[in-house]
């Protein structure tokens, strides 16, 4: 991890061709069209997080911790927003070499 870029944003945009200097200045912009095509974002408030924990417990008797609840809610937001033929997802923590790119 580069502590100069402590968030995941720097690593994410690097996948799309962005380049940074050691002083955290961008010297090459990422491919924004590809990012818009490939990525989905969702805002999940504390209230929605609590609601999701309760909903999942009530429906499945599965207890989510807050980070898991945010991921679950974001996934549901994505399902509601994307057309079924465009849906594809990949969840989990893996080493970069283990992730295959799907077309």
Coordinates of N, CA and C in Angstrom, one line a residue, residues 23-85:
X23 N 4.1 12.8 -5.3 CA 3.4 13.9 -4.5 C 1.9 13.8 -4.7
X24 N 1.4 12.7 -5.2 CA 0.0 12.5 -5.4 C -0.7 13.4 -6.4
X25 N 0.1 13.8 -7.4 CA -0.5 14.6 -8.5 C -0.7 13.7 -9.7
X26 N -1.9 13.7 -10.3 CA -2.2 12.9 -11.4 C -1.5 13.4 -12.6
X27 N -0.8 12.5 -13.3 CA -0.1 12.9 -14.5 C -0.7 12.3 -15.8
X28 N -1.6 11.4 -15.6 CA -2.3 10.8 -16.7 C -3.7 10.4 -16.2
X29 N -4.7 10.9 -16.9 CA -6.1 10.7 -16.4 C -6.5 9.2 -16.8
X30 N -7.4 8.6 -15.9 CA -7.9 7.3 -16.2 C -8.9 7.3 -17.4
X31 N -9.2 6.2 -17.8 CA -10.2 6.0 -18.9 C -11.6 6.2 -18.3
X32 N -12.1 7.4 -18.2 CA -13.4 7.6 -17.5 C -14.5 6.9 -18.2
X33 N -14.5 6.8 -19.5 CA -15.6 6.1 -20.2 C -15.7 4.7 -19.8
X34 N -14.5 4.0 -19.7 CA -14.5 2.6 -19.2 C -14.9 2.5 -17.8
X35 N -14.5 3.5 -16.9 CA -14.9 3.4 -15.5 C -16.4 3.6 -15.4
X36 N -17.0 4.5 -16.2 CA -18.5 4.7 -16.1 C -19.2 3.4 -16.6
X37 N -18.6 2.8 -17.6 CA -19.2 1.5 -18.2 C -19.1 0.4 -17.2
X38 N -18.0 0.3 -16.5 CA -17.7 -0.9 -15.7 C -18.1 -0.8 -14.2
X39 N -18.2 0.4 -13.7 CA -18.3 0.5 -12.2 C -19.7 1.1 -11.9
X40 N -20.2 0.7 -10.7 CA -21.4 1.2 -10.1 C -21.1 1.7 -8.7
X41 N -21.7 2.8 -8.4 CA -21.6 3.3 -7.0 C -22.9 3.5 -6.4
X42 N -23.0 3.4 -5.1 CA -24.2 3.6 -4.3 C -23.8 4.2 -3.0
X43 N -24.7 5.1 -2.5 CA -24.5 5.8 -1.2 C -25.4 5.1 -0.2
X44 N -24.7 4.6 0.9 CA -25.5 3.9 1.9 C -25.3 4.6 3.2
X45 N -26.3 5.3 3.7 CA -26.2 6.0 5.0 C -26.2 5.1 6.2
X46 N -25.9 5.6 7.4 CA -26.0 4.8 8.6 C -27.4 4.3 8.8
X47 N -28.4 5.1 8.5 CA -29.8 4.6 8.7 C -30.1 3.4 7.7
X48 N -29.6 3.5 6.5 CA -29.9 2.4 5.5 C -29.1 1.2 5.9
X49 N -27.9 1.4 6.5 CA -27.1 0.3 7.0 C -27.8 -0.5 8.1
X50 N -28.4 0.3 9.1 CA -29.1 -0.4 10.1 C -30.4 -1.1 9.6
X51 N -31.1 -0.4 8.7 CA -32.3 -1.0 8.1 C -31.9 -2.3 7.4
X52 N -30.8 -2.3 6.7 CA -30.4 -3.5 5.9 C -30.0 -4.6 6.9
X53 N -29.3 -4.3 8.0 CA -29.0 -5.4 9.0 C -30.3 -6.0 9.5
X54 N -31.3 -5.2 9.8 CA -32.6 -5.7 10.3 C -33.3 -6.5 9.3
X55 N -33.4 -6.0 8.0 CA -34.1 -6.7 6.9 C -33.5 -8.0 6.7
X56 N -32.2 -8.1 6.6 CA -31.5 -9.4 6.3 C -31.7 -10.3 7.5
X57 N -31.7 -9.8 8.7 CA -31.9 -10.7 9.8 C -33.3 -11.3 9.8
X58 N -34.3 -10.4 9.6 CA -35.7 -10.8 9.5 C -36.0 -11.8 8.4
X59 N -35.4 -11.6 7.3 CA -35.7 -12.4 6.1 C -34.9 -13.7 6.1
X60 N -33.6 -13.7 6.5 CA -32.7 -14.8 6.4 C -32.1 -15.3 7.7
X61 N -32.4 -14.7 8.8 CA -31.7 -15.0 10.1 C -30.2 -15.0 9.9
X62 N -29.7 -14.0 9.1 CA -28.3 -13.8 8.8 C -27.9 -12.5 9.4
X63 N -26.9 -12.5 10.3 CA -26.5 -11.3 11.0 C -25.3 -10.7 10.2
X64 N -25.6 -9.5 9.6 CA -24.5 -8.8 8.9 C -23.9 -7.8 9.8
X65 N -22.6 -7.6 9.7 CA -21.9 -6.5 10.4 C -22.0 -5.3 9.5
X66 N -21.7 -4.1 9.9 CA -22.0 -2.9 9.1 C -21.3 -2.9 7.7
X67 N -20.1 -3.3 7.6 CA -19.4 -3.3 6.3 C -20.2 -4.3 5.3
X68 N -20.5 -5.5 5.9 CA -21.3 -6.4 5.1 C -22.7 -5.9 4.7
X69 N -23.3 -5.1 5.6 CA -24.6 -4.6 5.3 C -24.5 -3.5 4.2
X70 N -23.5 -2.7 4.2 CA -23.2 -1.7 3.2 C -23.0 -2.4 1.8
X71 N -22.2 -3.5 1.8 CA -22.0 -4.2 0.5 C -23.3 -4.8 0.1
X72 N -24.1 -5.4 1.0 CA -25.4 -6.0 0.6 C -26.3 -5.0 0.0
X73 N -26.4 -3.8 0.7 CA -27.3 -2.8 0.2 C -26.9 -2.2 -1.2
X74 N -25.6 -2.0 -1.3 CA -25.0 -1.6 -2.6 C -25.3 -2.6 -3.7
X75 N -25.2 -3.9 -3.4 CA -25.6 -4.9 -4.4 C -27.0 -4.9 -4.8
X76 N -27.9 -4.7 -3.8 CA -29.3 -4.5 -4.1 C -29.6 -3.3 -4.9
X77 N -28.9 -2.2 -4.6 CA -29.1 -1.0 -5.4 C -28.7 -1.2 -6.9
X78 N -27.6 -2.0 -7.0 CA -27.1 -2.3 -8.3 C -28.1 -3.2 -9.1
X79 N -28.6 -4.2 -8.4 CA -29.6 -5.0 -9.1 C -30.8 -4.2 -9.5
X80 N -31.2 -3.2 -8.7 CA -32.4 -2.4 -9.1 C -32.1 -1.5 -10.3
X81 N -30.8 -1.1 -10.4 CA -30.4 -0.1 -11.4 C -30.0 -0.7 -12.7
X82 N -29.4 -1.9 -12.7 CA -28.9 -2.4 -14.0 C -29.9 -3.4 -14.7
X83 N -29.9 -3.3 -16.0 CA -30.7 -4.2 -16.8 C -30.1 -5.6 -16.6
X84 N -31.0 -6.6 -16.5 CA -30.5 -8.0 -16.2 C -29.4 -8.5 -17.2
X85 N -29.5 -8.1 -18.5 CA -28.4 -8.6 -19.4 C -27.1 -7.9 -19.2

